[in-house]
Short mmCIF file of C-alpha atoms in Angstrom, two decimals:
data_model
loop_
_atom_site.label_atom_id
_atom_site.label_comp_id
_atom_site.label_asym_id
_atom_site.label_seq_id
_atom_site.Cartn_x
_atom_site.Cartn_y
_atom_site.Cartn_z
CA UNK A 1 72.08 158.74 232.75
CA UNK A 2 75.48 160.59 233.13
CA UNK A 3 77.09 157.24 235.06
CA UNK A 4 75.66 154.75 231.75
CA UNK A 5 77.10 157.72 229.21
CA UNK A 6 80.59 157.28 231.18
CA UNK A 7 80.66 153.91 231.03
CA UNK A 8 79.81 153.96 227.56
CA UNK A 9 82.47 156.03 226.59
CA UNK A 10 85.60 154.01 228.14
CA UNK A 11 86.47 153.04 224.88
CA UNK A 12 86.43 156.26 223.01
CA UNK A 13 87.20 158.87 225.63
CA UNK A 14 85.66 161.56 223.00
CA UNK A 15 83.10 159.78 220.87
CA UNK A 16 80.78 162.40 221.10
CA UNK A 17 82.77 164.77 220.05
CA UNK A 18 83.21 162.96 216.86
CA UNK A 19 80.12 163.66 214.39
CA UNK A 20 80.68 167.20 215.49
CA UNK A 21 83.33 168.11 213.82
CA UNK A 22 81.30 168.98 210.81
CA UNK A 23 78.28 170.29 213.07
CA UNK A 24 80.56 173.70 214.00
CA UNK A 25 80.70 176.34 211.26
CA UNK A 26 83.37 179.67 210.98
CA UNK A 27 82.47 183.22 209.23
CA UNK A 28 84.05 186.52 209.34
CA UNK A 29 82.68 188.24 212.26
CA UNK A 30 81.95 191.47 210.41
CA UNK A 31 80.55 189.74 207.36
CA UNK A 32 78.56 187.70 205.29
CA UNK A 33 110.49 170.29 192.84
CA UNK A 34 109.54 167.15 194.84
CA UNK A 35 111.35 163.87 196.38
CA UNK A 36 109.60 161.06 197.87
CA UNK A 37 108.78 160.72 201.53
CA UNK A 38 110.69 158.24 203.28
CA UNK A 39 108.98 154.80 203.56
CA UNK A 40 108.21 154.69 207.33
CA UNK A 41 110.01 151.93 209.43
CA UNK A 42 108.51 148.13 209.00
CA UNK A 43 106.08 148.53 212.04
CA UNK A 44 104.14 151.32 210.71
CA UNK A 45 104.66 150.53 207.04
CA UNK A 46 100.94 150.70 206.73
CA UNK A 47 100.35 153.84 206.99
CA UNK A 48 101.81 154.58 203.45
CA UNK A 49 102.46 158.61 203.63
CA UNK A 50 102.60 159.77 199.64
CA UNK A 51 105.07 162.39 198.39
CA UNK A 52 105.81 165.68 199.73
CA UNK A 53 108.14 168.48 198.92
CA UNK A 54 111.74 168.53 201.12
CA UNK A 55 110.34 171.18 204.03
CA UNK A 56 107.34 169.78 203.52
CA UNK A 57 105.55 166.50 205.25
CA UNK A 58 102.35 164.40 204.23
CA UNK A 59 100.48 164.33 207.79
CA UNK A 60 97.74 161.66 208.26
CA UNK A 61 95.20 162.23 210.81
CA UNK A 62 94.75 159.27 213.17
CA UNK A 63 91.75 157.61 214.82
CA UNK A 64 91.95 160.30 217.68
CA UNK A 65 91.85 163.17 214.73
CA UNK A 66 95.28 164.09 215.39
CA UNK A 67 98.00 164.82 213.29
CA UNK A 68 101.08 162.63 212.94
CA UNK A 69 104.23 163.17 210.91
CA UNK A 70 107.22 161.20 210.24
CA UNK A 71 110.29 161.26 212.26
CA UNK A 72 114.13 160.29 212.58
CA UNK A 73 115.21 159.64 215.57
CA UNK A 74 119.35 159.31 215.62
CA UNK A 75 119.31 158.44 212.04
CA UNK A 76 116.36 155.70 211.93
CA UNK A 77 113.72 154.91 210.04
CA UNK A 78 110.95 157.46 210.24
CA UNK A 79 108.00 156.67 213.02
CA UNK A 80 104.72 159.02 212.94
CA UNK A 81 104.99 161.30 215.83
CA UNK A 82 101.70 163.44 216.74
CA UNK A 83 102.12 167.33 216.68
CA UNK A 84 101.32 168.77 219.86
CA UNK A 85 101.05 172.29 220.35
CA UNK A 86 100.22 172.45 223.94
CA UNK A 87 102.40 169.69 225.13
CA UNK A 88 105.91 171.33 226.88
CA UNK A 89 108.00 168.46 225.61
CA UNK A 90 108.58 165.81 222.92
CA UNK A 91 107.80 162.69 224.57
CA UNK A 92 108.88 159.46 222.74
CA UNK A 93 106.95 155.91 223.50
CA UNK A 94 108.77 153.39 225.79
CA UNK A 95 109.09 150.68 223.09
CA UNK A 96 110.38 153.18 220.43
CA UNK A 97 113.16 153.82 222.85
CA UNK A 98 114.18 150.39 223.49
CA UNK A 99 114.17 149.27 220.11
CA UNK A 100 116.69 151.68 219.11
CA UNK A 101 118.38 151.10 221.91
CA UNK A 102 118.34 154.73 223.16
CA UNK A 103 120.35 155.39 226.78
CA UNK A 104 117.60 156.06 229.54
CA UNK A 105 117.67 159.60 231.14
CA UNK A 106 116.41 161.93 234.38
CA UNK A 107 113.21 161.33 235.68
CA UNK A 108 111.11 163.81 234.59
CA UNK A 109 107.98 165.71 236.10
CA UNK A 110 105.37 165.98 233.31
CA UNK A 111 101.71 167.13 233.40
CA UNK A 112 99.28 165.63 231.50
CA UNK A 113 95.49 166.39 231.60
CA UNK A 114 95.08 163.80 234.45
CA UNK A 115 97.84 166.33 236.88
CA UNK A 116 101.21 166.09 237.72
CA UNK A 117 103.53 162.87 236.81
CA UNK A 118 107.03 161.75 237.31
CA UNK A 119 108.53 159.57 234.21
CA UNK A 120 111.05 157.77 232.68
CA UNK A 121 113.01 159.24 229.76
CA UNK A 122 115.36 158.28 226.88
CA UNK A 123 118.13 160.64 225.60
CA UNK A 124 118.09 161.61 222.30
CA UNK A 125 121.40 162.62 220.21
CA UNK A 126 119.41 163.76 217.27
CA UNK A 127 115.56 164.30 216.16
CA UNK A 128 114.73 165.55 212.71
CA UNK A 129 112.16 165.89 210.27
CA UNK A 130 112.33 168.01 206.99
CA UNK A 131 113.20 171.82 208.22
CA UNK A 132 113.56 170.76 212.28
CA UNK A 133 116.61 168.95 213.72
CA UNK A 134 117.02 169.08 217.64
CA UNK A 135 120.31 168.03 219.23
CA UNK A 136 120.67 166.47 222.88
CA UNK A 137 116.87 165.83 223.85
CA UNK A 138 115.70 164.32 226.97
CA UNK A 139 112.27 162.80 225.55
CA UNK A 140 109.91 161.85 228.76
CA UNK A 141 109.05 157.74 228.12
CA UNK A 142 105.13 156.97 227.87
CA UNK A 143 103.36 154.44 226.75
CA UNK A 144 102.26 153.68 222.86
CA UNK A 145 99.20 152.87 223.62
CA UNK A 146 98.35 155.70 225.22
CA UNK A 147 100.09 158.02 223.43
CA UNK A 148 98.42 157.17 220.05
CA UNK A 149 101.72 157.02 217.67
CA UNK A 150 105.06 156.62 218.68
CA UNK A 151 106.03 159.60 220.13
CA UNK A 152 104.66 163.48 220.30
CA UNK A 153 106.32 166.72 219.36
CA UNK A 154 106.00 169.59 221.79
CA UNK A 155 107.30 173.07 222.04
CA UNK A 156 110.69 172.58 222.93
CA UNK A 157 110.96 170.84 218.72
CA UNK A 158 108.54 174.08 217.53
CA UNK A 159 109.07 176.83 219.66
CA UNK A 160 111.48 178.52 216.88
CA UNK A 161 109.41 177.35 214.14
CA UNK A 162 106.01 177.96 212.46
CA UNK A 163 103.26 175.36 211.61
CA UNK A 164 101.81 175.31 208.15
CA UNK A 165 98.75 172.94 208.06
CA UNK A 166 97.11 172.74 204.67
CA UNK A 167 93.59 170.62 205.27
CA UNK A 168 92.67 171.03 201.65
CA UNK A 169 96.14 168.92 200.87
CA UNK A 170 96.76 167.15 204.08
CA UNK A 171 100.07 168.81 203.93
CA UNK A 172 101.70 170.10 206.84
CA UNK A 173 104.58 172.39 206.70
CA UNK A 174 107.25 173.06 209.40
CA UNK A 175 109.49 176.25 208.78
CA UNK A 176 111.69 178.28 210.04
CA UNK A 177 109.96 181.98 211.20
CA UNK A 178 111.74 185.13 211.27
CA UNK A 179 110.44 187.69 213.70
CA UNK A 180 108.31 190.19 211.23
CA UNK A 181 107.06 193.68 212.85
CA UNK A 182 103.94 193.62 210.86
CA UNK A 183 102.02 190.72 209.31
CA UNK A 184 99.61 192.00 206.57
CA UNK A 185 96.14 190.41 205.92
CA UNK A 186 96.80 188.87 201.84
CA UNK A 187 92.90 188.36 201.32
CA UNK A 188 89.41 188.82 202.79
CA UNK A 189 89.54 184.88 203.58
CA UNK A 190 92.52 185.43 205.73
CA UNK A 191 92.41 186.17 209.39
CA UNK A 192 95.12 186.97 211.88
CA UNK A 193 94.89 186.52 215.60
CA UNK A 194 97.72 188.11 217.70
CA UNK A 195 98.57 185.80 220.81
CA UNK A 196 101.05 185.70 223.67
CA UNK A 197 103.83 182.99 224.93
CA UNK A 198 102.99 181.60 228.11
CA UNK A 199 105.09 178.70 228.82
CA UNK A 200 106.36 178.52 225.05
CA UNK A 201 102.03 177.77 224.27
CA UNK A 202 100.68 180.04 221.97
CA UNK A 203 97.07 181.54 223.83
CA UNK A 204 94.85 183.87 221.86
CA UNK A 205 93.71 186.94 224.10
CA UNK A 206 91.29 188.56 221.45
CA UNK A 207 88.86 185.86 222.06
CA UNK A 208 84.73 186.32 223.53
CA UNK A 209 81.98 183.89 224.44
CA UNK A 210 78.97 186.21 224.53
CA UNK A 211 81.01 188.75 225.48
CA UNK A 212 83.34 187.51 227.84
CA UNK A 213 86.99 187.34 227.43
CA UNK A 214 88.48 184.05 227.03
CA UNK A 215 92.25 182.88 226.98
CA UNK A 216 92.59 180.43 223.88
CA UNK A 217 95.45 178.10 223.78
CA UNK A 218 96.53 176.64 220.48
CA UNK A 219 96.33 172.65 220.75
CA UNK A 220 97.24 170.71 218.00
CA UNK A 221 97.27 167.23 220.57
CA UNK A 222 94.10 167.73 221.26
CA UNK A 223 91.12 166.02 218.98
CA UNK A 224 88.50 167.63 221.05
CA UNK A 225 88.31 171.50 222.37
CA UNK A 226 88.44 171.49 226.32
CA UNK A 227 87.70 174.07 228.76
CA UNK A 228 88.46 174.85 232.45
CA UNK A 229 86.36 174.92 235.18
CA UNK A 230 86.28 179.39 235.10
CA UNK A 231 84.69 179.42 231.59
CA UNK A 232 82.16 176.45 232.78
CA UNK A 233 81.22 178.59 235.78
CA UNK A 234 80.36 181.68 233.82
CA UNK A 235 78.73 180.03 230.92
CA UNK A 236 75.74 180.96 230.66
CA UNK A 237 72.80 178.49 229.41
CA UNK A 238 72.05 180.87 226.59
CA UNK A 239 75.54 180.62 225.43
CA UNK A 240 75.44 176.56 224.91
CA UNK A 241 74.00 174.69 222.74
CA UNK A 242 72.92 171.29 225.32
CA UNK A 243 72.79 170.31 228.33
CA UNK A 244 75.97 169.14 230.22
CA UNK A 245 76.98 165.50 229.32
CA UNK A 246 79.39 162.96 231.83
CA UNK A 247 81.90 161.67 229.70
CA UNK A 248 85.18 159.70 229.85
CA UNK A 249 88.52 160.65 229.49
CA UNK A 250 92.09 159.21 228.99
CA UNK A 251 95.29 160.81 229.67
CA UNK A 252 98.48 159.76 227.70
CA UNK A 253 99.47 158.26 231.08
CA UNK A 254 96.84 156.01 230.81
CA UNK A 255 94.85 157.66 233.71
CA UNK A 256 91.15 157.92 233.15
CA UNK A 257 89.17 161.63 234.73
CA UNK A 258 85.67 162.54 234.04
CA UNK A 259 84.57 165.49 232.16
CA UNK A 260 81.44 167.44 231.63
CA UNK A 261 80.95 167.65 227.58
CA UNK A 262 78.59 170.55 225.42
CA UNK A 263 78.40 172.57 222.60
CA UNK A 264 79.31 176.78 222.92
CA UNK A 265 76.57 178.44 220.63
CA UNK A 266 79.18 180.59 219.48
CA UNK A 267 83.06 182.21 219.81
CA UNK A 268 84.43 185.01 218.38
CA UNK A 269 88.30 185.51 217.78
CA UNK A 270 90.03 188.32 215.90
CA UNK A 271 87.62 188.92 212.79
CA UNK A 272 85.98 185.16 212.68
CA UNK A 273 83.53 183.29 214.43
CA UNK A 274 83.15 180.15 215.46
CA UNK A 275 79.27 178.54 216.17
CA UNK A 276 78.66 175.29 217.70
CA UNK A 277 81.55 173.91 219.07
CA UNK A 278 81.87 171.11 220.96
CA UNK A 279 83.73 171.32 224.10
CA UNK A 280 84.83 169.26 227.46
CA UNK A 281 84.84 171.03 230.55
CA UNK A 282 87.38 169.51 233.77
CA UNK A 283 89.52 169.82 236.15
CA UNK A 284 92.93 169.78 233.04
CA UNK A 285 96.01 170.62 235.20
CA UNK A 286 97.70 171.90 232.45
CA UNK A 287 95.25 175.41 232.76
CA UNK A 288 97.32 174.95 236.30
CA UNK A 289 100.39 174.72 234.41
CA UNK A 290 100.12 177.98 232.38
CA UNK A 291 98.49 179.58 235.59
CA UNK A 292 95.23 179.35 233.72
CA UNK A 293 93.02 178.80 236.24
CA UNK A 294 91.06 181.80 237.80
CA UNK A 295 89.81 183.24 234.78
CA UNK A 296 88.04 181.52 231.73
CA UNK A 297 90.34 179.45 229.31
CA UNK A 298 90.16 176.65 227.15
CA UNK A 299 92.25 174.43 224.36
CA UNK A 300 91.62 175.14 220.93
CA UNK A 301 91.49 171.34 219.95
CA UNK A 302 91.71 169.88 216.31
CA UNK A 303 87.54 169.61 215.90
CA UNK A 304 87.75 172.96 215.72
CA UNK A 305 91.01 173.72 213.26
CA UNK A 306 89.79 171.30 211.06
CA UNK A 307 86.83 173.97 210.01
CA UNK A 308 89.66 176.34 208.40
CA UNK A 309 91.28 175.20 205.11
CA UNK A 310 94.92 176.30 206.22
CA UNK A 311 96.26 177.21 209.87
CA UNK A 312 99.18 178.67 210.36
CA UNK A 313 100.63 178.43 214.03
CA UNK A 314 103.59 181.08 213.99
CA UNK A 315 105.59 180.69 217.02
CA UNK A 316 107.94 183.73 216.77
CA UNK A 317 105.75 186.05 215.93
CA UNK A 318 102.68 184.96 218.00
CA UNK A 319 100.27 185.11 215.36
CA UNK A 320 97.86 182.20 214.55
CA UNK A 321 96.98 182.83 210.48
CA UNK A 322 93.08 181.61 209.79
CA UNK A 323 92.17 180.93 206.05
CA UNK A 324 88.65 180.27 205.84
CA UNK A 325 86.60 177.80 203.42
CA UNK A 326 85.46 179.29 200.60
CA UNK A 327 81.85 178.14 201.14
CA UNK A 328 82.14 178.32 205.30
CA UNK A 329 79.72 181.54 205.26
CA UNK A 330 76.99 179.58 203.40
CA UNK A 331 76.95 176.95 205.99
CA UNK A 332 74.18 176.40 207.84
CA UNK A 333 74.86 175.11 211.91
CA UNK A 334 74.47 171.46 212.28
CA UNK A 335 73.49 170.26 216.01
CA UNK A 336 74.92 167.47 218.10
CA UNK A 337 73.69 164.13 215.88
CA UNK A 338 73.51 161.77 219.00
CA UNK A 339 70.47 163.18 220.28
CA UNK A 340 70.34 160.52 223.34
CA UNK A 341 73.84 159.82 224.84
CA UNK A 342 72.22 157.28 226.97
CA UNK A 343 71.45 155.41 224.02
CA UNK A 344 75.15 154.41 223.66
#
């Protein structure tokens, strides 16, 4: 059954993850003046984004469930570039580049969830959207197609920044952040987790999975939570919702890696909890890459931000801000809808 679910899933690397994302629930551990945005250039004129205030940008989420925004690069028309919190660097796609006729660059090394990659790259004199303008970039070259929008934005655009993301408006905010020595709590629906830098990621350390401590990386890139092979090891069949599932899935290189895929009954961080979240366990190099490998870890993927009305992703001040939905705590847990996978 596991080989006819992989095959199944070449298409949609995470299609099972998809009628989850309503299926997980969150509550509080210890309780019950405007302008227009820019018309986006003629080849993604489609996508239509509606106004937003100036440090403000409309976001639309994509097939994948991730989060694009538009961008300038060197003056041009804005392109929708995905927000990636876990990805090191802003990677632009290959036919982006040559169409405005950017000058190539280094090869770069880049790791992607498939390992370890050497790339082409474009310079880039000037990137900007709304409140973030970066000077003298080398953007690693990848293809569209794989990437899923014309080009990402990683840490080295964010790291001096915080990330406002409003699901209630489909409003995204990027800001400046000032260091702050204390963060206060504004209302009981509010919840801040205090995190770490570890290779300019954000990871939550005040995390559990039935008690065990789990390092939580932010990952705004990702449309499906993912785990390494440490937390799969200790998990427990009590503290999972299924049985393991073989699925597919695609790097933005193109490369294609098999994963094991199930739902953790439940995850506490700071004062919430999370129940029922779907997540893909496999070998991901990057937990290499942020030396996140011998103890259990896993990406914090969209599926599961997209429970919270507003996120807030503070960079300086390593600090991930929670609102919950008002009615999250009357929820009841939805399971997995495919009930057979080899059905597919």
């Amino acid at each position: 059954m596991a080989q006819t679910c992989l095959a199944a899933l070449t298409k949609a690397a995470f299609l099972l993850a998809a009628p989850v994302v309503l299926g997980g629930t969150v509550q509080e551990a210890d309780s019950e003046p405007s302008s227009s945005a820019p018309k986006l250039a003629p080849e993604v004129a489609a996508l239509d984004l509606p106004t937003a205030p100036l440090a403000t940008q409309e976001f639309i989420v994509d097939d994948s469930e991730r989060m694009t925004v538009p961008v300038r690069i060197n003056g041009s028309d804005p392109y929708p570039f995905i927000v990636d919190t876990g990805a090191e660097r802003t990677v632009i796609a290959n036919d982006l580049g040559q169409l405005l006729s950017l000058s190539d660059g280094p090869e770069l090394r880049l790791v992607t969830v498939s390992g370890p990659t050497t790339v082409n790259s474009y310079r880039v004199g000037e990137l900007s959207m709304s409140a973030v303008n970066i000077r003298n970039l080398e953007a690693p070259a990848l293809k569209r197609r794989n990437l899923g929008a014309y080009g990402l934005l990683g840490i080295d655009s964010l790291e001096k920044h915080k990330v406002r993301i409003d699901f209630t408006k489909n409003l995204m905010d990027v800001l400046p952040s000032k260091k702050k020595r204390n963060i206060r709590r504004v209302d009981r629906n509010t919840i801040i987790v205090n995190a770490r830098r570890r290779a300019g990621r954000l990871v939550l350390t005040d995390a559990t999975i039935g008690g065990m401590r789990v390092d939580i990386v932010i990952d705004t890139g990702a449309q499906s939570s993912m785990g390494n092979r440490a937390l799969r090891k200790r998990l427990g069949r009590s503290q999972r919702r299924l049985d393991y599932v073989q699925v597919g899935l695609t790097s933005v290189t193109g490369e294609r890696i098999v994963g094991d895929f199930t739902q953790i009954k439940e995850i506490v961080m700071g004062g919430l909890t999370i129940t029922d979240l779907p997540v893909t366990f496999t070998e991901q190099h990057a937990f290499r890459a942020l030396d996140l490998t011998r103890r259990p870890a896993m990406l914090l993927g969209m599926d599961a931000m997209k429970l919270f009305d507003n996120v807030e992703i503070d960079f300086a001040n390593k600090r991930v801000v929670f609102q919950l939905k008002k009615r999250s705590r009357l929820q009841s847990p939805l399971r997995l809808a495919l009930k057979d996978p080899s059905a597919l």
